[in-house]
Structure formats: structure tokens, C-alpha cells
mmCIF file of C-alpha atoms and ligand atoms in Angstrom:
data_model
loop_
_atom_site.group_PDB
_atom_site.id
_atom_site.type_symbol
_atom_site.label_atom_id
_atom_site.label_comp_id
_atom_site.label_asym_id
_atom_site.label_seq_id
_atom_site.Cartn_x
_atom_site.Cartn_y
_atom_site.Cartn_z
ATOM 1 C CA MET A 1 66.031 152.322 70.061
ATOM 2 C CA SER A 2 66.596 156.020 69.322
ATOM 3 C CA ALA A 3 69.325 157.127 66.977
ATOM 4 C CA ALA A 4 71.340 158.408 69.931
ATOM 5 C CA GLY A 5 70.815 155.100 71.744
ATOM 6 C CA ARG A 6 72.037 153.192 68.722
ATOM 7 C CA LEU A 7 75.100 155.387 68.508
ATOM 8 C CA VAL A 8 75.948 154.787 72.171
ATOM 9 C CA ALA A 9 75.468 151.039 71.697
ATOM 10 C CA ALA A 10 77.669 151.055 68.616
ATOM 11 C CA ILE A 11 80.417 152.931 70.419
ATOM 12 C CA ALA A 12 80.201 150.625 73.443
ATOM 13 C CA LEU A 13 80.446 147.578 71.168
ATOM 14 C CA GLY A 14 83.376 149.148 69.401
ATOM 15 C CA PHE A 15 85.210 149.591 72.684
ATOM 16 C CA ALA A 16 84.402 146.064 73.791
ATOM 17 C CA ALA A 17 85.863 144.740 70.556
ATOM 18 C CA ALA A 18 88.926 146.957 70.868
ATOM 19 C CA ALA A 19 89.620 145.674 74.386
ATOM 20 C CA ASN A 20 89.814 142.076 73.177
ATOM 21 C CA ALA A 21 92.552 140.368 71.263
ATOM 22 C CA ALA A 22 91.998 140.265 67.520
ATOM 23 C CA THR A 23 93.242 137.917 64.851
ATOM 24 C CA THR A 24 95.410 139.534 62.223
ATOM 25 C CA GLY A 25 96.039 138.502 58.662
ATOM 26 C CA TRP A 26 99.349 136.919 59.747
ATOM 27 C CA PRO A 27 100.038 134.007 57.374
ATOM 28 C CA LEU A 28 99.409 130.542 58.820
ATOM 29 C CA GLN A 29 102.172 127.971 58.825
ATOM 30 C CA LYS A 30 101.421 124.334 58.069
ATOM 31 C CA ALA A 31 101.377 122.204 61.212
ATOM 32 C CA HIS A 32 102.108 118.899 59.405
ATOM 33 C CA THR A 33 100.745 116.929 62.351
ATOM 34 C CA ASP A 34 100.481 113.143 62.238
ATOM 35 C CA VAL A 35 97.776 111.802 64.550
ATOM 36 C CA SER A 36 98.602 108.254 63.530
ATOM 37 C CA SER A 37 102.000 108.541 65.247
ATOM 38 C CA LEU A 38 101.635 107.301 68.825
ATOM 39 C CA ALA A 39 105.086 108.630 69.731
ATOM 40 C CA SER A 40 104.165 112.132 68.584
ATOM 41 C CA LEU A 41 100.867 112.043 70.510
ATOM 42 C CA GLN A 42 102.590 110.754 73.651
ATOM 43 C CA ARG A 43 105.172 113.554 73.516
ATOM 44 C CA GLY A 44 102.389 116.056 72.857
ATOM 45 C CA ALA A 45 100.402 114.843 75.874
ATOM 46 C CA ARG A 46 103.445 115.337 78.038
ATOM 47 C CA ASN A 47 104.092 118.817 76.633
ATOM 48 C CA PHE A 48 100.479 119.750 77.244
ATOM 49 C CA VAL A 49 100.519 118.623 80.862
ATOM 50 C CA ASN A 50 103.800 120.403 81.557
ATOM 51 C CA TYR A 51 103.172 123.671 79.726
ATOM 52 C CA CYS A 52 99.439 124.191 79.187
ATOM 53 C CA LEU A 53 97.324 122.334 81.752
ATOM 54 C CA GLY A 54 98.280 124.892 84.407
ATOM 55 C CA CYS A 55 95.838 127.248 82.685
ATOM 56 C CA HIS A 56 93.854 125.265 80.089
ATOM 57 C CA SER A 57 91.488 122.348 80.712
ATOM 58 C CA LEU A 58 90.517 119.540 78.360
ATOM 59 C CA GLN A 59 87.208 118.872 80.003
ATOM 60 C CA TYR A 60 86.038 116.171 77.559
ATOM 61 C CA MET A 61 89.196 114.104 77.890
ATOM 62 C CA ARG A 62 89.762 111.614 80.680
ATOM 63 C CA TYR A 63 93.193 110.321 81.621
ATOM 64 C CA SER A 64 91.906 106.769 81.221
ATOM 65 C CA GLN A 65 90.963 107.398 77.601
ATOM 66 C CA ILE A 66 94.397 108.835 76.849
ATOM 67 C CA GLY A 67 95.835 105.702 78.395
ATOM 68 C CA ASP A 68 93.720 103.481 76.138
ATOM 69 C CA ASP A 69 94.246 105.468 72.932
ATOM 70 C CA LEU A 70 97.939 106.278 73.372
ATOM 71 C CA ALA A 71 98.922 102.864 74.720
ATOM 72 C CA LEU A 72 100.023 104.061 78.157
ATOM 73 C CA THR A 73 99.657 101.938 81.278
ATOM 74 C CA GLU A 74 98.037 103.355 84.395
ATOM 75 C CA GLN A 75 101.474 103.595 85.971
ATOM 76 C CA GLU A 76 102.819 105.531 82.978
ATOM 77 C CA LEU A 77 99.831 107.863 83.173
ATOM 78 C CA ARG A 78 100.483 108.452 86.866
ATOM 79 C CA ASP A 79 104.220 108.955 86.411
ATOM 80 C CA ASN A 80 104.030 111.273 83.410
ATOM 81 C CA LEU A 81 100.678 112.980 83.057
ATOM 82 C CA MET A 82 98.751 113.072 86.311
ATOM 83 C CA PHE A 83 99.095 115.109 89.449
ATOM 84 C CA THR A 84 99.002 113.281 92.761
ATOM 85 C CA GLY A 85 95.481 112.822 94.060
ATOM 86 C CA GLU A 86 93.900 112.596 90.623
ATOM 87 C CA ARG A 87 91.991 109.517 89.520
ATOM 88 C CA VAL A 88 92.303 107.956 86.058
ATOM 89 C CA TYR A 89 88.641 108.584 85.293
ATOM 90 C CA ASP A 90 88.975 112.307 86.041
ATOM 91 C CA PRO A 91 88.734 114.746 83.133
ATOM 92 C CA MET A 92 91.837 116.856 82.469
ATOM 93 C CA ARG A 93 90.888 119.922 84.450
ATOM 94 C CA SER A 94 93.198 122.827 85.010
ATOM 95 C CA ALA A 95 93.769 123.694 88.640
ATOM 96 C CA MET A 96 93.158 127.361 87.864
ATOM 97 C CA PRO A 97 89.700 128.668 88.819
ATOM 98 C CA PRO A 98 88.212 130.449 85.752
ATOM 99 C CA ASP A 99 87.003 133.489 87.709
ATOM 100 C CA ARG A 100 90.483 134.035 89.151
ATOM 101 C CA ALA A 101 91.996 133.600 85.714
ATOM 102 C CA ARG A 102 89.718 136.282 84.353
ATOM 103 C CA VAL A 103 90.964 138.669 87.036
ATOM 104 C CA TRP A 104 94.617 137.780 86.435
ATOM 105 C CA PHE A 105 94.629 137.767 82.660
ATOM 106 C CA GLY A 106 91.562 139.834 81.768
ATOM 107 C CA ASN A 107 90.246 136.827 79.849
ATOM 108 C CA ALA A 108 89.845 133.231 80.978
ATOM 109 C CA PRO A 109 92.072 130.672 79.229
ATOM 110 C CA PRO A 110 89.597 128.765 77.031
ATOM 111 C CA ASP A 111 89.055 125.021 77.334
ATOM 112 C CA LEU A 112 91.126 123.527 74.511
ATOM 113 C CA SER A 113 89.143 120.294 73.929
ATOM 114 C CA LEU A 114 87.854 121.449 70.568
ATOM 115 C CA ILE A 115 90.318 124.191 69.621
ATOM 116 C CA ALA A 116 92.065 122.136 66.929
ATOM 117 C CA ARG A 117 88.736 121.687 65.179
ATOM 118 C CA SER A 118 87.284 125.156 65.722
ATOM 119 C CA ARG A 119 90.436 127.077 64.793
ATOM 120 C CA GLY A 120 92.311 124.465 62.789
ATOM 121 C CA VAL A 121 95.695 122.879 63.515
ATOM 122 C CA ASP A 122 97.612 125.378 61.388
ATOM 123 C CA TYR A 123 96.143 128.223 63.427
ATOM 124 C CA VAL A 124 97.121 126.701 66.787
ATOM 125 C CA TYR A 125 100.592 125.839 65.463
ATOM 126 C CA THR A 126 101.174 129.347 64.127
ATOM 127 C CA TYR A 127 99.748 130.964 67.277
ATOM 128 C CA LEU A 128 102.195 129.079 69.508
ATOM 129 C CA LYS A 129 105.102 130.066 67.269
ATOM 130 C CA SER A 130 104.205 133.746 66.893
ATOM 131 C CA PHE A 131 104.806 135.258 70.324
ATOM 132 C CA TYR A 132 107.249 138.147 70.374
ATOM 133 C CA GLU A 133 108.691 140.584 72.894
ATOM 134 C CA ASP A 134 106.568 143.666 73.443
ATOM 135 C CA PRO A 135 107.329 145.668 76.600
ATOM 136 C CA SER A 136 104.131 147.680 76.147
ATOM 137 C CA ARG A 137 102.033 144.606 76.991
ATOM 138 C CA PRO A 138 101.293 143.565 80.614
ATOM 139 C CA THR A 139 102.870 140.125 80.038
ATOM 140 C CA GLY A 140 105.847 141.566 78.134
ATOM 141 C CA ALA A 141 104.742 139.597 75.069
ATOM 142 C CA ASN A 142 102.452 140.008 72.117
ATOM 143 C CA ASN A 143 101.368 137.676 69.339
ATOM 144 C CA ALA A 144 101.595 138.270 65.605
ATOM 145 C CA LEU A 145 98.537 136.128 64.849
ATOM 146 C CA LEU A 146 96.313 137.166 67.777
ATOM 147 C CA ALA A 147 97.254 140.785 68.387
ATOM 148 C CA ASN A 148 97.200 141.855 72.049
ATOM 149 C CA THR A 149 96.575 138.336 73.303
ATOM 150 C CA VAL A 150 96.539 138.062 77.082
ATOM 151 C CA MET A 151 98.177 134.625 77.075
ATOM 152 C CA PRO A 152 101.754 134.918 78.370
ATOM 153 C CA ASN A 153 104.590 133.582 76.212
ATOM 154 C CA VAL A 154 104.832 130.326 78.152
ATOM 155 C CA LEU A 155 107.236 128.659 75.700
ATOM 156 C CA ALA A 156 109.778 131.504 75.660
ATOM 157 C CA VAL A 157 112.377 129.483 77.571
ATOM 158 C CA ARG A 158 112.236 126.731 74.952
ATOM 159 C CA GLN A 159 111.937 128.864 71.839
ATOM 160 C CA GLY A 160 114.147 131.767 72.827
ATOM 161 C CA ALA A 161 113.217 135.380 72.202
ATOM 162 C CA GLN A 162 111.521 136.626 69.065
ATOM 163 C CA LEU A 163 111.792 140.296 68.191
ATOM 164 C CA PRO A 164 109.417 142.247 65.985
ATOM 165 C CA ARG A 165 110.552 144.021 62.843
ATOM 166 C CA TYR A 166 108.245 146.853 61.856
ATOM 167 C CA GLU A 167 107.782 148.509 58.516
ATOM 168 C CA GLU A 168 106.261 151.870 57.889
ATOM 169 C CA ARG A 169 103.221 151.807 55.660
ATOM 170 C CA LYS A 170 100.702 154.396 54.577
ATOM 171 C CA GLY A 171 97.466 154.093 56.522
ATOM 172 C CA ALA A 172 94.001 154.648 55.065
ATOM 173 C CA ASP A 173 94.239 158.348 55.949
ATOM 174 C CA GLY A 174 97.610 158.701 54.248
ATOM 175 C CA GLN A 175 99.482 158.883 57.571
ATOM 176 C CA PRO A 176 102.359 156.442 58.091
ATOM 177 C CA VAL A 177 101.562 153.505 60.420
ATOM 178 C CA GLN A 178 103.899 150.930 61.931
ATOM 179 C CA HIS A 179 103.160 147.510 60.520
ATOM 180 C CA LEU A 180 104.527 144.232 61.938
ATOM 181 C CA ALA A 181 106.522 142.800 59.036
ATOM 182 C CA ALA A 182 108.448 139.870 60.487
ATOM 183 C CA LEU A 183 109.642 138.109 63.651
ATOM 184 C CA GLU A 184 113.368 137.734 64.074
ATOM 185 C CA PRO A 185 115.255 135.470 66.466
ATOM 186 C CA GLY A 186 116.684 137.127 69.584
ATOM 187 C CA ALA A 187 118.463 135.454 72.508
ATOM 188 C CA PRO A 188 118.400 131.676 71.896
ATOM 189 C CA GLY A 189 116.329 129.286 74.047
ATOM 190 C CA GLU A 190 116.826 125.676 75.106
ATOM 191 C CA MET A 191 115.826 124.390 71.674
ATOM 192 C CA ASN A 192 116.940 125.235 68.182
ATOM 193 C CA ALA A 193 114.302 126.241 65.648
ATOM 194 C CA GLN A 194 113.850 122.711 64.316
ATOM 195 C CA GLU A 195 113.479 121.145 67.757
ATOM 196 C CA PHE A 196 110.999 123.818 68.750
ATOM 197 C CA ASP A 197 108.915 123.202 65.619
ATOM 198 C CA GLY A 198 108.799 119.512 66.562
ATOM 199 C CA PHE A 199 107.807 120.367 70.127
ATOM 200 C CA VAL A 200 104.934 122.550 68.934
ATOM 201 C CA ARG A 201 103.904 120.036 66.233
ATOM 202 C CA ASP A 202 103.604 117.240 68.846
ATOM 203 C CA THR A 203 101.592 119.503 71.160
ATOM 204 C CA VAL A 204 99.215 120.462 68.342
ATOM 205 C CA ALA A 205 98.933 116.819 67.213
ATOM 206 C CA PHE A 206 97.845 115.930 70.741
ATOM 207 C CA LEU A 207 95.213 118.687 70.660
ATOM 208 C CA GLU A 208 94.066 117.434 67.259
ATOM 209 C CA TYR A 209 93.654 113.925 68.684
ATOM 210 C CA VAL A 210 91.789 115.343 71.715
ATOM 211 C CA SER A 211 89.395 117.270 69.497
ATOM 212 C CA GLU A 212 88.499 114.088 67.620
ATOM 213 C CA PRO A 213 89.801 110.992 69.419
ATOM 214 C CA ALA A 214 88.274 108.648 66.850
ATOM 215 C CA LYS A 215 90.316 110.227 64.049
ATOM 216 C CA ALA A 216 93.528 108.472 64.993
ATOM 217 C CA GLN A 217 91.750 105.114 64.901
ATOM 218 C CA ARG A 218 89.783 106.001 61.793
ATOM 219 C CA GLN A 219 92.906 106.770 59.797
ATOM 220 C CA ALA A 220 94.360 103.391 60.684
ATOM 221 C CA LEU A 221 91.043 101.711 59.864
ATOM 222 C CA GLY A 222 90.662 103.556 56.552
ATOM 223 C CA VAL A 223 93.248 101.413 54.778
ATOM 224 C CA TRP A 224 91.412 98.200 55.708
ATOM 225 C CA VAL A 225 88.086 99.616 54.624
ATOM 226 C CA ILE A 226 89.488 100.428 51.184
ATOM 227 C CA LEU A 227 91.095 97.009 50.848
ATOM 228 C CA PHE A 228 87.808 95.364 51.818
ATOM 229 C CA LEU A 229 85.899 97.433 49.270
ATOM 230 C CA LEU A 230 88.373 96.504 46.533
ATOM 231 C CA LEU A 231 88.089 92.835 47.374
ATOM 232 C CA PHE A 232 84.306 93.059 47.546
ATOM 233 C CA THR A 233 84.097 94.826 44.178
ATOM 234 C CA THR A 234 86.234 92.140 42.569
ATOM 235 C CA LEU A 235 84.064 89.380 44.017
ATOM 236 C CA ALA A 236 80.894 91.148 42.944
ATOM 237 C CA TYR A 237 82.279 91.487 39.424
ATOM 238 C CA PHE A 238 82.966 87.764 39.101
ATOM 239 C CA LEU A 239 79.597 86.881 40.594
ATOM 240 C CA TYR A 240 77.958 89.159 38.065
ATOM 241 C CA LYS A 241 79.775 87.441 35.197
ATOM 242 C CA GLU A 242 78.852 84.045 36.594
ATOM 243 C CA TYR A 243 75.126 84.848 36.851
ATOM 244 C CA TRP A 244 74.779 86.334 33.418
ATOM 245 C CA LYS A 245 77.038 84.070 31.416
ATOM 246 C CA ASP A 246 74.169 81.831 30.175
ATOM 247 C CA VAL A 247 71.788 84.683 29.472
ATOM 248 C CA LYS A 248 73.988 86.635 27.120
HETATM 249 C C1 HEC B 301 99.641 131.159 82.217
HETATM 250 C C2 HEC B 301 98.408 130.678 81.667
HETATM 251 C C3 HEC B 301 98.467 130.013 80.296
HETATM 252 C C4 HEC B 301 99.257 128.961 79.902
HETATM 253 C C5 HEC B 301 100.277 128.196 80.738
HETATM 254 C C6 HEC B 301 98.886 128.658 78.544
HETATM 255 N N1 HEC B 301 97.901 129.513 78.118
HETATM 256 FE FE1 HEC B 301 96.948 129.467 76.326
HETATM 257 N N2 HEC B 301 95.803 131.030 76.869
HETATM 258 C C7 HEC B 301 95.842 131.681 78.092
HETATM 259 C C8 HEC B 301 94.892 132.774 78.088
HETATM 260 C C9 HEC B 301 94.656 133.735 79.247
HETATM 261 C C10 HEC B 301 94.266 132.766 76.817
HETATM 262 C C11 HEC B 301 93.215 133.742 76.260
HETATM 263 C C12 HEC B 301 93.969 134.588 75.259
HETATM 264 C C13 HEC B 301 93.214 135.779 74.744
HETATM 265 O O1 HEC B 301 91.987 135.763 74.742
HETATM 266 O O2 HEC B 301 93.907 136.733 74.325
HETATM 267 C C14 HEC B 301 94.854 131.646 76.081
HETATM 268 C C15 HEC B 301 94.494 131.293 74.788
HETATM 269 C C16 HEC B 301 94.966 130.184 74.112
HETATM 270 C C17 HEC B 301 94.501 129.751 72.809
HETATM 271 C C18 HEC B 301 93.357 130.372 72.007
HETATM 272 C C19 HEC B 301 93.814 131.455 71.103
HETATM 273 C C20 HEC B 301 92.631 132.022 70.371
HETATM 274 O O3 HEC B 301 92.719 132.188 69.161
HETATM 275 O O4 HEC B 301 91.606 132.308 70.983
HETATM 276 C C21 HEC B 301 95.223 128.642 72.472
HETATM 277 C C22 HEC B 301 95.120 127.828 71.189
HETATM 278 C C23 HEC B 301 96.134 128.390 73.562
HETATM 279 N N3 HEC B 301 95.949 129.341 74.544
HETATM 280 C C24 HEC B 301 97.016 127.333 73.588
HETATM 281 C C25 HEC B 301 97.889 127.082 74.647
HETATM 282 C C26 HEC B 301 98.811 125.963 74.669
HETATM 283 C C27 HEC B 301 98.912 124.885 73.593
HETATM 284 C C28 HEC B 301 99.513 126.065 75.823
HETATM 285 C C29 HEC B 301 100.659 125.182 76.268
HETATM 286 C C30 HEC B 301 101.796 125.153 75.384
HETATM 287 C C31 HEC B 301 99.020 127.227 76.550
HETATM 288 N N4 HEC B 301 98.023 127.819 75.787
HETATM 289 C C32 HEC B 301 99.468 127.636 77.805
HETATM 290 C C33 HEC B 301 96.658 131.364 79.150
HETATM 291 C C34 HEC B 301 97.621 130.358 79.167
#
């Protein structure tokens, strides 16, 4: 590639990157999820179906498996999590066609099956809590963690409004730049801050379970494995003493 060609490519790449949302250095908050709590996972599943499944799929998760893992009967699945016409062995697919979504939002909502593992639970938790009002954006909202995200603030009614507080800082060139310093509560929503944290925590816990369904079982199993190992070690110790007692 010629030098000019390289320059054009570099500029084009630069624009492509600028058009996309970008993660900022916004501090992550601890999600404190508990995947061993069935109640939390059940609430999270319900939150996900009501607030996220409209746009996001969980293509590796079938309703039947949720039923098995979260102790829900088929009737409970049908009443709370499934749309009419769906079968229990169907994966959790969003009804939104990805190509349409790309046109509407400029970026398709990603499948969230593995998001808790790829981004981490603290990231997803902080992302969902960091939307704020920004009239300059097409959706009227921006995100402190993922600047210029195209996801709308779908939990605004629950959380209430968050307003940005900017600080002036010196940029690299010495010119002052506006820097997002904090998010402050605006008009209240249906939930207070503590209830909203719980709502988001349950939703993220559900996504954590989805990203590694065996984890919930493994944590419960872990205790028994350790107890077994302790017992086994004790037995082995006495056997050892028994075998060698005449030799020594
Ligand atoms: C109206 C459609 C819509 C709904 C409803 C929605 N999202 Fe999104 N979501 C999007 C789009 C579009 C993106 C892509 C964002 C981007 O690239 O800027 C996205 C991105 C994400 C991401 C990835 C962020 C990243 O770092 O790439 C996560 C996590 C997420 N959504 C979680 C959720 C959860 C959890 C819910 C339910 C509480 C939800 N979303 C509801 C449209 C939606």
C-alpha cells in the first residue's frame, strides 16, 4: 500500500471508530450478584423478559433449561417468561430482526448470552446504572460508561432521571474541555435508589447464570466436594498410620 493509501485507510478507520460507542474510564461499581440465590435469578429472568428481550436475544438459553435450573414449572414459565406461541424448547430469541435493528439504532443489539463473561458482571451492572439525559443524542440519553451508546435508556421509568454534572478540565492542547464528572438524580422514578440497585443486580445475576449455567450448580456442589476431600484426607492419614505402624 502506498503512503497515501495508508493515510486514507488510517483516516477511514479513525472515522469508523469515532462513529461507534466507546468505553470510558468511568469507574465500575461492584455488582454483588449471588447466582446461588434462586429468588434473585427468578426475578432477574422476569426483568430480562420484560425489559430486555424485546431487543436482545439469549440464543444459547432455552426456556426449558431455565425451568429446570430455576425450579419453575412449565406453567410458571408460560405465565411469566414466555410469549404465546413459543415452545419450551425454543431458545430465547428476541422478536426484533437484527437487520431492522441496525437501521433503527445504527448498531444491532448484541446477543447477551455471554456478555456477563466477556465484559464482567460489574461492567454490565455499571452500564445499566449509568444512563443519563443528553438531548444531543438521538435517543435523548447517553451513557457514562459507554459514551454515545445507541441503546435507549430503557429503565428510565424505574430509575428516574439522571443528570450529568460536567467539570472543565484542561485538554492535551491546553484548551478547556468539558468532562463528565458525576451523575446526579433528577425527577424520581418508580423505584428508589436501593430498589433500583436490587432490580439491576437481579437482572445481572440472571445474565451471569445464563453465561455459565453450570456455575450456580457448581457453587452449591463446591461445599460437598471440600467436605469429601477433608474426609478422604483424614481416612488416608489413618490408613497411612495403620500400614506403617509395624515398620517404624
Ligand atoms: C430498545 C432496544 C433495547 C432494549 C430494550 C435493551 N437494549 Fe441493550 N442494547 C441495545 C442496543 C442497540 C445496543 C448496542 C449499543 C451500542 O453499541 O452502543 C445494546 C447494548 C447492550 C449491552 C452491551 C454494551 C456494550 O458494552 O457493548 C448490554 C450489556 C445491554 N445492552 C444490556 C441490556 C439489558 C440488560 C437490557 C434490559 C434491561 C437491555 N439491554 C435492553 C438495545 C436495547
